[in-house]
GROMACS .gro file of C-alpha atoms in nm:
model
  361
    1UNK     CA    1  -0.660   1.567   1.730
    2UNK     CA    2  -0.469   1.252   1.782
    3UNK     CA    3  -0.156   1.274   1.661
    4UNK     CA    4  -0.105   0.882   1.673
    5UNK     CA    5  -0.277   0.841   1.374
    6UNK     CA    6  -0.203   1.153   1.170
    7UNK     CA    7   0.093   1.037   0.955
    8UNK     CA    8   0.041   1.341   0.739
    9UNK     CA    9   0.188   1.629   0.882
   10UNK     CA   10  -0.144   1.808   1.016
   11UNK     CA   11  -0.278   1.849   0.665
   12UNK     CA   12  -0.604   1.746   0.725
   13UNK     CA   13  -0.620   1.952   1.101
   14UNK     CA   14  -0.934   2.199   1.043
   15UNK     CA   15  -0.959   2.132   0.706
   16UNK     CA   16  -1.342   2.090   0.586
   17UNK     CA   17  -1.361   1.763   0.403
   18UNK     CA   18  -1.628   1.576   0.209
   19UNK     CA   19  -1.723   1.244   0.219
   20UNK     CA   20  -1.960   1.139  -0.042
   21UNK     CA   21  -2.068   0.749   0.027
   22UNK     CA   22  -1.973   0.827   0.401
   23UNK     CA   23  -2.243   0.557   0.514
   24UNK     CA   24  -2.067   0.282   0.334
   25UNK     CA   25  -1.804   0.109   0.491
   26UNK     CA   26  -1.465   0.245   0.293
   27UNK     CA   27  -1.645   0.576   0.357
   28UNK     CA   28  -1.734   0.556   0.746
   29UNK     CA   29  -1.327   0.444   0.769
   30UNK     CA   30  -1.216   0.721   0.602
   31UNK     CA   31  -1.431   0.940   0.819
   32UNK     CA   32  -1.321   0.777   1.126
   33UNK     CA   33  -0.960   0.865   1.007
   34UNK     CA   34  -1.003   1.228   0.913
   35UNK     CA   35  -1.203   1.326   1.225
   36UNK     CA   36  -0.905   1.178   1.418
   37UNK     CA   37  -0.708   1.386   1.260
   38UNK     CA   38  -0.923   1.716   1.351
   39UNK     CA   39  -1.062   1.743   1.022
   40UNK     CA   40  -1.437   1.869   1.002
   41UNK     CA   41  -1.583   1.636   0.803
   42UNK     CA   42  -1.930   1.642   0.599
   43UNK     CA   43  -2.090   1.327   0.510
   44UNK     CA   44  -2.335   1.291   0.215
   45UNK     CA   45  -2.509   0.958   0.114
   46UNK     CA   46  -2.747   0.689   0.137
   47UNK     CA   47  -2.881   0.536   0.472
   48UNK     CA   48  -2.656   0.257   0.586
   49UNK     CA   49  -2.695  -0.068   0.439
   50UNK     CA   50  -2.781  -0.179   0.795
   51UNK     CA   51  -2.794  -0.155   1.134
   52UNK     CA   52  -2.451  -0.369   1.196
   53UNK     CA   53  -2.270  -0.143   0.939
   54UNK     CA   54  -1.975   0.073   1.065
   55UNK     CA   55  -2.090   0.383   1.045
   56UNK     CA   56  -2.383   0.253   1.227
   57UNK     CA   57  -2.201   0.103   1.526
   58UNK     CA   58  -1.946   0.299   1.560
   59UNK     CA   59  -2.187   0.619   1.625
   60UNK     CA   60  -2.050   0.829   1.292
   61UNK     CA   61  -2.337   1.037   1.269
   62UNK     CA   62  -2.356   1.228   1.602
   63UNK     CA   63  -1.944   1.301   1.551
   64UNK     CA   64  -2.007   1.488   1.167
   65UNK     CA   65  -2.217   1.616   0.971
   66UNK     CA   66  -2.400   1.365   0.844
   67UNK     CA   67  -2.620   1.473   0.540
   68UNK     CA   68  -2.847   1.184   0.375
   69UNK     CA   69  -2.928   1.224  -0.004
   70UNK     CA   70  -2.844   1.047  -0.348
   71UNK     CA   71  -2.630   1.202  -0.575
   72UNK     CA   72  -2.834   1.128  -0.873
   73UNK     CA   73  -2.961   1.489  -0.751
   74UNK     CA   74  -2.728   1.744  -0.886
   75UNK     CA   75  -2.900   2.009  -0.718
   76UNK     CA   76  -2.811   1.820  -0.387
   77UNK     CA   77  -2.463   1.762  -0.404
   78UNK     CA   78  -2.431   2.115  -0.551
   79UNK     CA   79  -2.609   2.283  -0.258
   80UNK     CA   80  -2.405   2.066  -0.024
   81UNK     CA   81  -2.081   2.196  -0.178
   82UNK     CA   82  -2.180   2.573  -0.190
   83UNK     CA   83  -2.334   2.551   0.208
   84UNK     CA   84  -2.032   2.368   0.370
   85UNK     CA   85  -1.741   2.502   0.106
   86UNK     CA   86  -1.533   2.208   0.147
   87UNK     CA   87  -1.133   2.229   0.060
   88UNK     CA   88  -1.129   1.889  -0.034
   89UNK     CA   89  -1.375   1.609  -0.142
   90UNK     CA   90  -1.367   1.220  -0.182
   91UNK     CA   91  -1.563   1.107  -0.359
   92UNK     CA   92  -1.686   0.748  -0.288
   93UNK     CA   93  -2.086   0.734  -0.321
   94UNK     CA   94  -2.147   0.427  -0.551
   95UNK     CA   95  -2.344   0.111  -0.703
   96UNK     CA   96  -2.047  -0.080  -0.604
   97UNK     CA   97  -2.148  -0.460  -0.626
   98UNK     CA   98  -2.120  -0.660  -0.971
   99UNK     CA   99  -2.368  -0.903  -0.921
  100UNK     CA  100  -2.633  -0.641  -0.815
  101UNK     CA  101  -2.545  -0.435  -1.140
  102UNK     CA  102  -2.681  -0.733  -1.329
  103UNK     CA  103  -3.058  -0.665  -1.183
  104UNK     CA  104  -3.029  -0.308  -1.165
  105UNK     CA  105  -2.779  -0.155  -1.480
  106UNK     CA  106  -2.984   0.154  -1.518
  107UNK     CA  107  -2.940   0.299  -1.163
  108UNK     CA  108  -2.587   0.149  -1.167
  109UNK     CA  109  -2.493   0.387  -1.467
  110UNK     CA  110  -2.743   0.638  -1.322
  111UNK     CA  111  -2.536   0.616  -0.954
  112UNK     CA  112  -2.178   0.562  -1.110
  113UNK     CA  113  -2.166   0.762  -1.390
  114UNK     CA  114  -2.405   1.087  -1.383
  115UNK     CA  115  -2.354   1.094  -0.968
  116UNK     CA  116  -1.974   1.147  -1.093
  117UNK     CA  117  -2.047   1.424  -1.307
  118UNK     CA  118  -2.287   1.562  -1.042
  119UNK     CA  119  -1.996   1.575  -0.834
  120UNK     CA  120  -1.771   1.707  -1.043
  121UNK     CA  121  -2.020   1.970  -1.166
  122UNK     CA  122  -2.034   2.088  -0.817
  123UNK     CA  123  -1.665   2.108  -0.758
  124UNK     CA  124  -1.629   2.350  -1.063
  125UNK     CA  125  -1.951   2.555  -0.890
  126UNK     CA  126  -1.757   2.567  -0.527
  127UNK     CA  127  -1.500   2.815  -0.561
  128UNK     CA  128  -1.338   2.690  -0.207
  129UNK     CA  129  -1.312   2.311  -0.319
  130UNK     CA  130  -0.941   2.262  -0.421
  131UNK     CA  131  -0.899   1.883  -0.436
  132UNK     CA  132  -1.136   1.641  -0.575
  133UNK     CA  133  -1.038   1.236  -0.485
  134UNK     CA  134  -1.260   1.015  -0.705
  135UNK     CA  135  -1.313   0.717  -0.607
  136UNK     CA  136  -1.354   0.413  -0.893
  137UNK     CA  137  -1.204   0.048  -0.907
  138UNK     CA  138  -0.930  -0.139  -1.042
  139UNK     CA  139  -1.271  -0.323  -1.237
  140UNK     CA  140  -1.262   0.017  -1.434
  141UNK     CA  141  -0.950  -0.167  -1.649
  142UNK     CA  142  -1.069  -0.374  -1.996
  143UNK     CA  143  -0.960  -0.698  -1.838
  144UNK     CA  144  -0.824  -0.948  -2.014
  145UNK     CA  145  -0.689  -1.141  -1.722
  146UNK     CA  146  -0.364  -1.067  -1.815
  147UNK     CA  147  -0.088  -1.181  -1.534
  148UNK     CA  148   0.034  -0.894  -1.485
  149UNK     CA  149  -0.123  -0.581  -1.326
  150UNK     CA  150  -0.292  -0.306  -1.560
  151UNK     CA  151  -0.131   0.033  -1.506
  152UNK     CA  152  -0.320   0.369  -1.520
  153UNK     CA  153  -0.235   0.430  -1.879
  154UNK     CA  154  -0.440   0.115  -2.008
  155UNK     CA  155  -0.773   0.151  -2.158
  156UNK     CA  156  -1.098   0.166  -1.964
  157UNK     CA  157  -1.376  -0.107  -2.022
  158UNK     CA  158  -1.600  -0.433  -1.830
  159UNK     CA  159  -1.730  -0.676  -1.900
  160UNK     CA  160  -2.053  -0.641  -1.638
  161UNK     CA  161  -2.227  -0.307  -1.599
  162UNK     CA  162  -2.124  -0.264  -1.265
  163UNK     CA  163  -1.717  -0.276  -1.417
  164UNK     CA  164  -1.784  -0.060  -1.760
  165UNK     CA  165  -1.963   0.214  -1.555
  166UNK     CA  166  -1.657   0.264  -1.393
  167UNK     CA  167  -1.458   0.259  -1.708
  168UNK     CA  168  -1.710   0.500  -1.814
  169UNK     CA  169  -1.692   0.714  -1.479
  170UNK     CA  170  -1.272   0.742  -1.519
  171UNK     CA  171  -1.380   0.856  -1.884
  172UNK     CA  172  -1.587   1.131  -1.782
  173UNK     CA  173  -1.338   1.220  -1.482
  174UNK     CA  174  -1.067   1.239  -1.764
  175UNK     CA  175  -1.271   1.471  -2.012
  176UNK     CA  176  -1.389   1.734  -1.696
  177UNK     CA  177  -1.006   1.756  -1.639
  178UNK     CA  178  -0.922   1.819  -1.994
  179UNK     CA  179  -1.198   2.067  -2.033
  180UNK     CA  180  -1.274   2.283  -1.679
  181UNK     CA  181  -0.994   2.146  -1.496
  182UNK     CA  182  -0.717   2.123  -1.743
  183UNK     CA  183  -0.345   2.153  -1.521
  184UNK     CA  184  -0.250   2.421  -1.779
  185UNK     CA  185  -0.531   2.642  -1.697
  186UNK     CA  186  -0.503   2.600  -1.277
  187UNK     CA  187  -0.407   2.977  -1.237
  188UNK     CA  188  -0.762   3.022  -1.390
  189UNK     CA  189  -0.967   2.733  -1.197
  190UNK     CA  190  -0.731   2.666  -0.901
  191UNK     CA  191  -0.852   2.316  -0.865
  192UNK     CA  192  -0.703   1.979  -0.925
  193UNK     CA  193  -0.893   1.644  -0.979
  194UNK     CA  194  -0.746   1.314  -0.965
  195UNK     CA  195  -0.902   0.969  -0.982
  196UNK     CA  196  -0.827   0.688  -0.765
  197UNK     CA  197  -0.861   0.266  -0.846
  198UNK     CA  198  -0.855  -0.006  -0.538
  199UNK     CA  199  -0.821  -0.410  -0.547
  200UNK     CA  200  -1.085  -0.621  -0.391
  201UNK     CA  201  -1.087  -0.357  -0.027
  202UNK     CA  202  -1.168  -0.635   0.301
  203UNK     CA  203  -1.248  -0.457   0.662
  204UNK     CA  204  -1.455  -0.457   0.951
  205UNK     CA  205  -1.807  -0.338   0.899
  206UNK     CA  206  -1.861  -0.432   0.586
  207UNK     CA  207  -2.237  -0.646   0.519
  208UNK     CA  208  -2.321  -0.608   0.163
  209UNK     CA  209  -2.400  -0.930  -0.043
  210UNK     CA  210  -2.197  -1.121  -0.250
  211UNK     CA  211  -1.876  -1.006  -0.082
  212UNK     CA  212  -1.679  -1.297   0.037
  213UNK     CA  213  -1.602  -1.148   0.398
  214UNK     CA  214  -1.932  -1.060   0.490
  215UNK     CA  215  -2.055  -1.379   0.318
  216UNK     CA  216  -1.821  -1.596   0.576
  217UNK     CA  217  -1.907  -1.404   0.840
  218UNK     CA  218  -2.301  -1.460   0.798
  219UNK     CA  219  -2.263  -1.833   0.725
  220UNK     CA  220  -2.069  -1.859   1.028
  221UNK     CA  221  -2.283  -1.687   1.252
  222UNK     CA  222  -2.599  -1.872   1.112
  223UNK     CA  223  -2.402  -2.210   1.195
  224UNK     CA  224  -2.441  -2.316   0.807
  225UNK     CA  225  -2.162  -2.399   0.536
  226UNK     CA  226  -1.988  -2.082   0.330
  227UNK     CA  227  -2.064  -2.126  -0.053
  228UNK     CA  228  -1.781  -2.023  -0.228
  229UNK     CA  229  -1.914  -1.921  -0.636
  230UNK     CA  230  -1.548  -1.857  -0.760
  231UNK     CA  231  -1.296  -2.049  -0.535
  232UNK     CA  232  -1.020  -2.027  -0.796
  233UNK     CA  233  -1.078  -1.649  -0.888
  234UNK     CA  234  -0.804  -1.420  -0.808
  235UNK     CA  235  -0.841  -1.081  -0.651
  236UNK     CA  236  -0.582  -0.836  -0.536
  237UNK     CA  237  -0.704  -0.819  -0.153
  238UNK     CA  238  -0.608  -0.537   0.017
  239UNK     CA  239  -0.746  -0.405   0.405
  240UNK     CA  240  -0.953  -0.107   0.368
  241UNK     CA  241  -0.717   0.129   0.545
  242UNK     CA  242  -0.384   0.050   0.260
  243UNK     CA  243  -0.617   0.262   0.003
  244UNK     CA  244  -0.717   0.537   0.193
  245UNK     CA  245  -0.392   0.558   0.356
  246UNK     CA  246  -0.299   0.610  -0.052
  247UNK     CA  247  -0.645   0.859  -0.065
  248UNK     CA  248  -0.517   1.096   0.142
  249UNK     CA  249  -0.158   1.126   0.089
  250UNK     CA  250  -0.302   1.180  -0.307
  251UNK     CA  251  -0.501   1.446  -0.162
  252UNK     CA  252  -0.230   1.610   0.049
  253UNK     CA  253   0.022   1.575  -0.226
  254UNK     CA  254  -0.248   1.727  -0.496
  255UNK     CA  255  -0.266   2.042  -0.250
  256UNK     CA  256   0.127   2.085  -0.236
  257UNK     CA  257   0.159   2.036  -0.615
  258UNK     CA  258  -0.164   2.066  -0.775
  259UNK     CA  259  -0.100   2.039  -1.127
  260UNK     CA  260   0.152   1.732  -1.089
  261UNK     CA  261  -0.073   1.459  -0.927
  262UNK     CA  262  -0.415   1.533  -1.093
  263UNK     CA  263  -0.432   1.200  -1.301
  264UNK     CA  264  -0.550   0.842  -1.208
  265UNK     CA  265  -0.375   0.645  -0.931
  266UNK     CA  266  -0.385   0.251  -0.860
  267UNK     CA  267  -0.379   0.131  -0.496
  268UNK     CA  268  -0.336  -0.243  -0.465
  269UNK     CA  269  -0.169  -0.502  -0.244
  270UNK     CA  270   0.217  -0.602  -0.355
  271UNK     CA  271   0.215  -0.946  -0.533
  272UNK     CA  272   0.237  -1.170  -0.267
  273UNK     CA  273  -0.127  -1.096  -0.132
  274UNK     CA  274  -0.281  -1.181  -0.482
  275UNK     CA  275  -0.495  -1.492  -0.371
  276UNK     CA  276  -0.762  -1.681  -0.476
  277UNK     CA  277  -1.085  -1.666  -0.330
  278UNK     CA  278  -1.099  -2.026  -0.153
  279UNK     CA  279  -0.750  -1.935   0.025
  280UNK     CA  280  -0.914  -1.582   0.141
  281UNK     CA  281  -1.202  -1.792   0.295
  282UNK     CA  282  -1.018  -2.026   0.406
  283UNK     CA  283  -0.815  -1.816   0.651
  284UNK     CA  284  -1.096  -1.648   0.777
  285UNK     CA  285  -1.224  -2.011   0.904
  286UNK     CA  286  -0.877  -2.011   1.041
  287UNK     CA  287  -0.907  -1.676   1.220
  288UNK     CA  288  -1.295  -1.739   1.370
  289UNK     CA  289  -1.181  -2.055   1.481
  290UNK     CA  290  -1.471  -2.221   1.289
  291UNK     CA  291  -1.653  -2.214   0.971
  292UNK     CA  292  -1.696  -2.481   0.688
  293UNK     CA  293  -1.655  -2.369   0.295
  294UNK     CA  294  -1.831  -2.576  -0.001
  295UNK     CA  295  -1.746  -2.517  -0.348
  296UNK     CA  296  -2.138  -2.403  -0.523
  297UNK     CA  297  -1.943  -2.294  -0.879
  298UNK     CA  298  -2.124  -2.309  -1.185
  299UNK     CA  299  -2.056  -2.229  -1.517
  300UNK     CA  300  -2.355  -2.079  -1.572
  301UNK     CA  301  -2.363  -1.810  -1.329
  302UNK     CA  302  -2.337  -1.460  -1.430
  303UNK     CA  303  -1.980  -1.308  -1.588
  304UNK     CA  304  -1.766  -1.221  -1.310
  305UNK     CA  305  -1.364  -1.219  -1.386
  306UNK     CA  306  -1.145  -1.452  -1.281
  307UNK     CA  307  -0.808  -1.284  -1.293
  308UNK     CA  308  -0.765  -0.893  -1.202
  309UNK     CA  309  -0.461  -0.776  -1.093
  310UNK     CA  310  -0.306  -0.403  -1.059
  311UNK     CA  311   0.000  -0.243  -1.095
  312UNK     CA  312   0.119   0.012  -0.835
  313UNK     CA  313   0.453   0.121  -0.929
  314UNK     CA  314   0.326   0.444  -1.018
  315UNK     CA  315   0.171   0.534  -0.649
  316UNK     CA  316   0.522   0.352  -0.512
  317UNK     CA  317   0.757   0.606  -0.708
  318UNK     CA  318   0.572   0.894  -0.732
  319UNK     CA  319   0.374   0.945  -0.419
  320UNK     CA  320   0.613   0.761  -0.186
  321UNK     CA  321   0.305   0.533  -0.102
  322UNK     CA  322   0.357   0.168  -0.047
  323UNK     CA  323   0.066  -0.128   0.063
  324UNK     CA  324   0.160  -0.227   0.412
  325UNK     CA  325   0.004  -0.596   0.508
  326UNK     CA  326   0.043  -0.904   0.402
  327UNK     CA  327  -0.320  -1.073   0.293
  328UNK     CA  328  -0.310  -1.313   0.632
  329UNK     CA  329  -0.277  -0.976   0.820
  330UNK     CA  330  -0.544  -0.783   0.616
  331UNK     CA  331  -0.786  -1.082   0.662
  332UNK     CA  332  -0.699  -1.150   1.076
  333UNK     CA  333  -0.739  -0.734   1.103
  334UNK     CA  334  -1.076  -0.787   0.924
  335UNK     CA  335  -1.220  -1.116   1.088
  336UNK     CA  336  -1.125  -0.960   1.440
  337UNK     CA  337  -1.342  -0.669   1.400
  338UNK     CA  338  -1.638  -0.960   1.362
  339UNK     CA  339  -1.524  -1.134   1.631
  340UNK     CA  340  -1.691  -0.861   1.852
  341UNK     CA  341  -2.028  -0.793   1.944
  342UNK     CA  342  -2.016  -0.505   2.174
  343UNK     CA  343  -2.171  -0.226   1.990
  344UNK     CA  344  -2.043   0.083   2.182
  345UNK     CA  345  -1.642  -0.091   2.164
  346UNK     CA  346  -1.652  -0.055   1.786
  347UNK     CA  347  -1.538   0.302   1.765
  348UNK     CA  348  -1.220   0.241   1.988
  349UNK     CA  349  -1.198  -0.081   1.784
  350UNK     CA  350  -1.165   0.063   1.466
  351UNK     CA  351  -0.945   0.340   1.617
  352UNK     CA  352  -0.746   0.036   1.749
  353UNK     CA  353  -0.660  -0.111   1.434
  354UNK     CA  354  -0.589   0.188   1.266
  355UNK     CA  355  -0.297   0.249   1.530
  356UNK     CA  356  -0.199  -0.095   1.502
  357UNK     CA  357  -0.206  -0.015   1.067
  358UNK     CA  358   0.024   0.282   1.093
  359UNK     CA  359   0.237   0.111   1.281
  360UNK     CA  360   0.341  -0.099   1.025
  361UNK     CA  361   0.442   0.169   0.840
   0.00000   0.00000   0.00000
């Protein structure tokens, strides 16, 4: 266990924890986290993107239990769940790319949606499982591009399949906790299920398309310009460790009080990291020390909004939880890990920054 990292009191010390989407890269930080903390962790999802990805490099699956399956199958994720009786599961396994939801809406509902309910449905099966963390968006918000953040009591919606099959996730999360999980009825079920919504999450790791880090990143390493779609859209940017920093406190603070936190939670950066998309890729030029952006906008591309902001004055007062880095930080935390090619430094490297997170708070 290594107590430099384990800002939660032991809570997560030989607790058995699942990671659904463990491959991906908010999941393979998370598991890096709890297995620091002497959790024993189980890991079920897809193969990695590819071979560069986190969990790849960083040697994940010889350090957990690292099971590979889709959670469209319900009899997967419930056998998983009744073999390794986990006390808590996060639940991250998703479609999670807009763009991509366009080509493929089906699966993305398919993934998003039923995968949800597969998990859930195999929470109310596993009499052990306590605490179920589900992991949506802050996309999962009707957005109007309001300018101000949405707070967890607005309505669910998207425009894109990708966003309104979140909305529609947070739905169904909702109804299983009115109707099996219901806080008035805990004596009977004993478990508590909250949901859990993230801004635009930047780290080291991360290689899917049409995400503006790993975008840079490969345009810079190829020696050719970074096209920039949306230069002027504005994201809430956040480093991937500020939200699961808020994941697990939910968790811990769902175990301690179980009937008080089981709702839906936002985890974004304070106001002064809200930036557009042309300043976020502009600083990671700064940090690589080279790099060239061009603006390739059109108005005829695919939906994609503009403005999307949260508000996390709930998570602040109520769970004690506050975001940490300023976006320059986040993005020279995230453009560092890049910076590296040694493959077997990344584990100590991600361990690295995670020391050097907590210590800002």
């Amino acid at each position: 266990m290594n107590t430099n990292v384990d800002i939660f009191e032991g809570f997560y010390k030989d607790k058995t924890v699942l990671v659904t989407g463990h491959t991906g890269f908010k999941g393979s930080w998370l598991c890096i986290w709890l297995l620091e903390m002497g959790a024993k962790v189980i890991g079920l999802g897809l193969d990695p993107y590819t071979e560069r990805d986190n969990f790849v490099v960083c040697g994940l699956s010889s350090k957990m239990v690292d099971i590979r399956g889709d959670i469209r199958d319900a009899a997967l994720v419930k056998s998983v769940l009744l073999k390794y009786q986990p006390d808590v599961v996060f639940h991250l396994a998703a479609q999670p790319l807009v763009r991509l939801s366009y080509d493929i809406p089906v699966e993305t509902y398919e993934v998003n949606v039923m995968g949800t309910i597969h998990v859930l449905e195999a929470i109310r099966a596993c009499e052990k499982t306590k605490i179920g963390v589900m992991i949506t968006t802050d996309k999962c918000y009707e957005n109007k591009e309001q300018i101000w953040g949405y707070r967890e009591n607005e309505p669910m919606g998207g425009h894109d399949p990708y966003s309104s099959s979140k909305g529609a996730a947070e739905i169904a999360i909702a109804s299983w906790r009115r109707s099996f999980f219901n806080p008035k009825d805990y004596e009977k079920h004993g478990k508590s299920i909250a949901s859990a919504r993230a801004g635009n999450v930047i780290g080291g790791g991360d290689w899917a398309k049409d995400r503006i880090i790993p975008d840079c990143i490969r345009a810079i390493e190829a020696g050719i310009p970074i096209e920039i779609r949306s230069p002027k859209a504005i994201r809430p940017w956040q480093h991937v460790l500020e939200p699961l920093s808020g994941y697990l406190l939910l968790a811990k603070r769902m175990w301690e009080e179980p009937t008080k936190y089981c709702e839906g939670w936002n985890f974004g950066p304070n106001a002064d990291s809200i930036a557009t998309v042309w300043e976020v890729a502009s600083e990671v030029v700064k940090c690589y020390g080279k790099g060239e952006l061009v603006d390739t906008s059109n108005p005829n591309d695919l939906h994609e909004a503009k403005l999307l902001m949260l508000d996390v004055s709930k998570a602040r007062w109520e769970l004690g939880w506050e975001p940490r880095l300023l976006v320059k930080g986040a993005v020279a935390l995230t453009t560092d890990w890049y910076c590296d090619n040694v493959y077997d430094h990344y584990y100590k490297k991600c361990l690295n920054q995670l020391v050097l997170f907590i210590s800002e708070i």
